[in-house]
Coordinates of C-alpha atoms in Angstrom, one line a residue:
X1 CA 4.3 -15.7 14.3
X2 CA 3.9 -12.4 12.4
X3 CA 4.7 -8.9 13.0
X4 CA 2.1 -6.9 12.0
X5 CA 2.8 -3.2 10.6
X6 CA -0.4 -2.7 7.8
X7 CA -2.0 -0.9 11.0
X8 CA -1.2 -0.1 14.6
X9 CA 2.1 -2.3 15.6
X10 CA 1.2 -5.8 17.3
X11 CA 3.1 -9.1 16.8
X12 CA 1.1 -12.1 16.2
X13 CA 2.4 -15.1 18.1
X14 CA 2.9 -18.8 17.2
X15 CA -0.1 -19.3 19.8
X16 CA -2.3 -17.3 18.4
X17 CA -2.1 -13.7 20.8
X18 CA -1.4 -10.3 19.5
X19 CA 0.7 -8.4 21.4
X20 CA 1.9 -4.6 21.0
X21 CA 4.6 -3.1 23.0
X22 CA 4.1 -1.2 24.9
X23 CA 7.6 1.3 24.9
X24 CA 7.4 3.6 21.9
X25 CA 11.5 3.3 20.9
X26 CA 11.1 -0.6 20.9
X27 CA 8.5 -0.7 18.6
X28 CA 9.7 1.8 16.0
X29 CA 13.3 -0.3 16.6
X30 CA 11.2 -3.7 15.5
X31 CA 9.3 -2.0 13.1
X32 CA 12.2 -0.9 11.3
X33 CA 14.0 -4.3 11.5
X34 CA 11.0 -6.1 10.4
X35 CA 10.7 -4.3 7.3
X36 CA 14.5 -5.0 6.1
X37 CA 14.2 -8.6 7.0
X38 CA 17.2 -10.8 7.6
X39 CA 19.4 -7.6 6.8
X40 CA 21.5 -6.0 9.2
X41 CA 20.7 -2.6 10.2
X42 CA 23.4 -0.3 10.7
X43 CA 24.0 1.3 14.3
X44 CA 23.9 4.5 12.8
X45 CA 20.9 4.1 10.6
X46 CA 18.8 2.7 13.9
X47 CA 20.4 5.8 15.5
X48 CA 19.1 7.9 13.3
X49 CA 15.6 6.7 13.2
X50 CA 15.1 6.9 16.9
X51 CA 16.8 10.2 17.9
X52 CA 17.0 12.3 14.5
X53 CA 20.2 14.0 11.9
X54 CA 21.9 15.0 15.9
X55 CA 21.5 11.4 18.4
X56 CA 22.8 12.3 21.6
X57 CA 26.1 11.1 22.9
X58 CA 24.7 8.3 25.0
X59 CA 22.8 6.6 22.0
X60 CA 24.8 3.8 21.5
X61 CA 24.6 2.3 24.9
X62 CA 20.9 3.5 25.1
X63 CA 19.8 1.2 21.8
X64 CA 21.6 -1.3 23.3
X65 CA 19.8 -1.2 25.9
X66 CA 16.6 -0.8 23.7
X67 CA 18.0 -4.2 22.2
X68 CA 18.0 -5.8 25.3
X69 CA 14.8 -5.1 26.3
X70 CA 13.4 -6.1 23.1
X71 CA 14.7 -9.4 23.4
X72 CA 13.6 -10.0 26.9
X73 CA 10.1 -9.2 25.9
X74 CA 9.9 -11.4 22.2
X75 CA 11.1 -14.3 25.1
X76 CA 8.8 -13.4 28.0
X77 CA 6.0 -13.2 25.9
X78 CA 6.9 -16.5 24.0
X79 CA 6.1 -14.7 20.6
X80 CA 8.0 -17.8 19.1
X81 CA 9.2 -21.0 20.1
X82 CA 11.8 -21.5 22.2
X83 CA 15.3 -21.6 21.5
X84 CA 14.6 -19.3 18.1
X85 CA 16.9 -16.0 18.5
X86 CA 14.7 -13.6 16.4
X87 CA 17.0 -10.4 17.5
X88 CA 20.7 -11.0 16.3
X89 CA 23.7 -8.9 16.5
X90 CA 25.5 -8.7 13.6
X91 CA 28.0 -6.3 12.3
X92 CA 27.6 -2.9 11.4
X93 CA 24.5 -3.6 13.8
X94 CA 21.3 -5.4 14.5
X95 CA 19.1 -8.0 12.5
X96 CA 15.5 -10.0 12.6
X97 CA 16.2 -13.5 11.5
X98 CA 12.2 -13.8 10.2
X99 CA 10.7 -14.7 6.7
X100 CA 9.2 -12.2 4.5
X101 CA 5.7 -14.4 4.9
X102 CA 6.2 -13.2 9.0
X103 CA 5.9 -9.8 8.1
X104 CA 2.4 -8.8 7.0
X105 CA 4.0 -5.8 4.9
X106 CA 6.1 -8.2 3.0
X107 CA 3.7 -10.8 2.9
X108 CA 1.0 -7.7 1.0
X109 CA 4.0 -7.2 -1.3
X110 CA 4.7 -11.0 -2.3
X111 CA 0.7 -10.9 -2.8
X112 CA 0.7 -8.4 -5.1
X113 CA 3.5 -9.0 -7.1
X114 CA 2.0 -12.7 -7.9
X115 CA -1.6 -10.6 -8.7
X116 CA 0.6 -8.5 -11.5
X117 CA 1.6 -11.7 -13.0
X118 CA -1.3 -13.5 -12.8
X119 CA -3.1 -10.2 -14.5
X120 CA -0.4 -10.2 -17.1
X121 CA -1.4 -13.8 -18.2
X122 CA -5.0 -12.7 -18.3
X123 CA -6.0 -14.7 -15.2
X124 CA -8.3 -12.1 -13.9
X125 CA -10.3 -14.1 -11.1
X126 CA -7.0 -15.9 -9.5
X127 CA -5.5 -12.0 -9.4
X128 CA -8.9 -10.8 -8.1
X129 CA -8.4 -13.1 -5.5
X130 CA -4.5 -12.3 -4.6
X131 CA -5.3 -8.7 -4.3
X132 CA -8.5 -9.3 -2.1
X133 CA -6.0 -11.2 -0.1
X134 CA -3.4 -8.4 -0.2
X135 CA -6.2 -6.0 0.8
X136 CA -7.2 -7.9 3.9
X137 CA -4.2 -7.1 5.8
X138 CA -4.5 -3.3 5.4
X139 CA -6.1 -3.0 9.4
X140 CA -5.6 1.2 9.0
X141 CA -2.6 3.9 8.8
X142 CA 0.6 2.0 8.8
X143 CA 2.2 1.8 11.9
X144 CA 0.0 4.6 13.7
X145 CA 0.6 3.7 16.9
X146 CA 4.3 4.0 17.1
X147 CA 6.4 6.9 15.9
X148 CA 8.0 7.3 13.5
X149 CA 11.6 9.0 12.3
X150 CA 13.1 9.5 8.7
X151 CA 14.4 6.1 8.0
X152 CA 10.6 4.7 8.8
X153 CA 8.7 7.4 7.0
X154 CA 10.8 6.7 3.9
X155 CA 9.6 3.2 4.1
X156 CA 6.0 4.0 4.7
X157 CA 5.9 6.3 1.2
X158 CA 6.9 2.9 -0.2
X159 CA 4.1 0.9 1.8
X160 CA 1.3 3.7 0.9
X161 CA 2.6 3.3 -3.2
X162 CA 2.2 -0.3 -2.6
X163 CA -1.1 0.1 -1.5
X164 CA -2.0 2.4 -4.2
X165 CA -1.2 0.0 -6.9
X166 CA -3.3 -3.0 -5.6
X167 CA -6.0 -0.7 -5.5
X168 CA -5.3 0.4 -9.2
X169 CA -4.9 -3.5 -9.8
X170 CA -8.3 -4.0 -8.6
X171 CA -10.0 -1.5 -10.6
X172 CA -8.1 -2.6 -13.2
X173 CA -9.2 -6.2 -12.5
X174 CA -12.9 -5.2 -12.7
X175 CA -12.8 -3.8 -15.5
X176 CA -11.4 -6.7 -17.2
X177 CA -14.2 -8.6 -15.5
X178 CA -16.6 -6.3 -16.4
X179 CA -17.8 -5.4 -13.1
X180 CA -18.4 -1.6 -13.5
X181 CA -21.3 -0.2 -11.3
X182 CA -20.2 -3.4 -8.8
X183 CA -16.9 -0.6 -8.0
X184 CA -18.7 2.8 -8.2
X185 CA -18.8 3.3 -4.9
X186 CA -15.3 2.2 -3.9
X187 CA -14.0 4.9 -7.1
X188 CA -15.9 7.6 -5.5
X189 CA -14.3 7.1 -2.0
X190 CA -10.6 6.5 -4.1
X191 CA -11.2 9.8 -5.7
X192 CA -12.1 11.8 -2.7
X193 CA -9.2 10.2 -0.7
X194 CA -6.7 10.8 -3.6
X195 CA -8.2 13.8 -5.1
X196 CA -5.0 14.5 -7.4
X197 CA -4.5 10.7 -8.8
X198 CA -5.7 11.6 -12.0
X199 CA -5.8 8.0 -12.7
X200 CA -8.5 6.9 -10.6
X201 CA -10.4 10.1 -11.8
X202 CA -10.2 8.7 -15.0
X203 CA -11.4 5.2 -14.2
X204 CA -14.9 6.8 -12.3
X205 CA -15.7 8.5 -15.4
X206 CA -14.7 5.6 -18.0
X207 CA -16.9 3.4 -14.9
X208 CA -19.8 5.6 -15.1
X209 CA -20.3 6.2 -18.8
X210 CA -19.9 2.5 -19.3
X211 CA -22.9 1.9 -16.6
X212 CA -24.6 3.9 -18.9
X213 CA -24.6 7.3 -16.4
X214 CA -23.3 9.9 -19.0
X215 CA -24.0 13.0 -17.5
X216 CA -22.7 11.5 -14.2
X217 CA -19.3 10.9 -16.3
X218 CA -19.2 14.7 -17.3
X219 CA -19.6 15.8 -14.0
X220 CA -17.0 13.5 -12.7
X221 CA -14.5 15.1 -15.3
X222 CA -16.0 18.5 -14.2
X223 CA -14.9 17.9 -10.6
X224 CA -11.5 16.9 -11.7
X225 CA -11.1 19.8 -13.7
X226 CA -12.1 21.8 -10.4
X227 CA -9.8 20.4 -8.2
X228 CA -6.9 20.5 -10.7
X229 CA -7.3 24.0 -11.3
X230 CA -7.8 25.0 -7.6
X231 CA -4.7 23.0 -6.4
X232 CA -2.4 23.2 -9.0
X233 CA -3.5 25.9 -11.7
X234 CA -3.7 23.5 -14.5
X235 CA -5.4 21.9 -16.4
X236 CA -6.8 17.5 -17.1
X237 CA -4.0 15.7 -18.9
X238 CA -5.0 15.0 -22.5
X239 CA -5.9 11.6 -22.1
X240 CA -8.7 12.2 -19.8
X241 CA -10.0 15.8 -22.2
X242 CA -9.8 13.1 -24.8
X243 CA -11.9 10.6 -22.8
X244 CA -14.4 13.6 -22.5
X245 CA -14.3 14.8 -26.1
X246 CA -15.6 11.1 -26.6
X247 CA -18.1 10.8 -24.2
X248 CA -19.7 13.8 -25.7
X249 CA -19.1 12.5 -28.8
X250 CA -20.9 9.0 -28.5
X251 CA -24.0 10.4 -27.2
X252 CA -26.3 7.5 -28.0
X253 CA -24.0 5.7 -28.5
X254 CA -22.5 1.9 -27.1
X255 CA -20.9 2.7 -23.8
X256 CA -18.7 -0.2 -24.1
X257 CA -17.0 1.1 -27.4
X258 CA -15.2 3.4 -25.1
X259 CA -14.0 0.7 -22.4
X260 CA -11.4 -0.1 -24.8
X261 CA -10.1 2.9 -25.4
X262 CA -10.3 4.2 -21.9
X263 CA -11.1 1.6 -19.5
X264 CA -7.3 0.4 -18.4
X265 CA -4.7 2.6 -17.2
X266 CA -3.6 5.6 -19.6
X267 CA -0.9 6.0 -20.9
X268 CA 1.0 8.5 -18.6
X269 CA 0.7 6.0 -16.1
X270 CA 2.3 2.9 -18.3
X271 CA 4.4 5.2 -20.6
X272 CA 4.6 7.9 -22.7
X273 CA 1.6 9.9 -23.2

């Protein structure tokens, strides 16, 4: 069994079936639950998630009826064996009794924390593999078929930074690995879909000058220089106006003499710049 929330909302049962809920509140009521795992929930905090800063009077008996339902549906559709209570009450409110490895979301997280480790001891093909693993249960926009209130978007910032740093983790992977023009085309489509991460900017340009693409690399930093200075009036940080003072200045030159330098994440990113 597995609830499923990299994607639209479905629950993966100990048979094999996906099913997704079909009444909106219960779904953003599991959704939430499923992401603080074995913790109870306040009343006021699923409260707030499903009817906003001003619930109306009636909300308490409505969630529990919410409750309810969602209990006779994880039983009528045998989502788990039976005899397993999934949905407990427990004071100040409500709480899913699953493990973090039946929760996709938590599962990505447990993936990519053992990929950071596994990087850190230099083992770049066993963390290729945990974030290829971590990647593959990304299905599309987090939860995007149930909606969504201010507890939940808080946690889906969190998911979308998570996401953010396995792809960083891969770039950074492939670099170690030496697989530059092998994730050219996945840099282009991270910098149009994150136009202001400066950091993936800065990998495309290392990534093309080290394919041995130099004036591809200048325009790269060109474009970033656009878009900084259309959305936000200022200019490249100096790591990356660095990275293109040596570009220029190694015409001719080894393009892997600048991996070193350039190729991982900068500083700003790690540290202090």
């Amino acid at each position: 069994m597995r609830f499923n929330l990299l994607g639209p909302f479905e629950i993966r049962t100990d048979d094999g079936r996906t099913y997704a809920p079909k009444a909106p509140k219960i779904s953003q009521l599991l959704a939430l639950l499923a992401l603080r795992p074995r913790e109870a929930v306040a009343v006021d905090v699923l409260a707030r998630e499903l009817w906003g800063q001003s619930p109306p009077g009636s909300a308490l008996r409505t969630l529990q009826t919410h409750v309810y339902h969602a209990r006779k549906m994880l039983a009528g559709e045998r989502v788990t064996e039976p005899g397993r209570d999934l949905l407990l009450t427990e004071a100040p409110g409500y709480r899913l009794q699953v493990d973090d490895t039946e929760v996709d979301a938590l599962t990505m997280e447990g993936l990519v924390q053992r990929a950071q480790r596994e990087f850190a001891a230099r083992a770049w093909e066993r963390a290729a593999d945990l974030v290829e693993r971590a990647l593959e249960l990304w299905r599309g926009p987090t939860l995007s078929n149930v909606p969504v209130g201010g507890v939940l978007l808080g946690r889906l910032g969190w998911l979308e930074e998570l996401r953010i740093r396995v792809l960083e983790l891969r770039i950074d992977i492939a670099g170690q690995l030496g697989r530059h023009k092998e994730h050219l085309p996945e840099l282009r489509t991270l910098v149009a879909d994150y136009p202001l991460h400066e950091w993936f900017h800065g990998q495309l340009i290392t990534a093309l000058y080290r394919s041995g693409r130099r004036i591809e690399a200048l325009q790269a930093y060109q474009n970033l220089h656009a878009i900084l200075q259309r959305e936000l009036g200022v200019e490249p940080p100096a790591h990356l106006q660095r990275l293109r003072a040596d570009i220029l200045d190694r015409a001719g030159s080894d393009p892997a003499l600048l991996w070193d330098r350039s190729g991982g994440a900068p500083p700003a990113r790690r540290g202090a710049d």
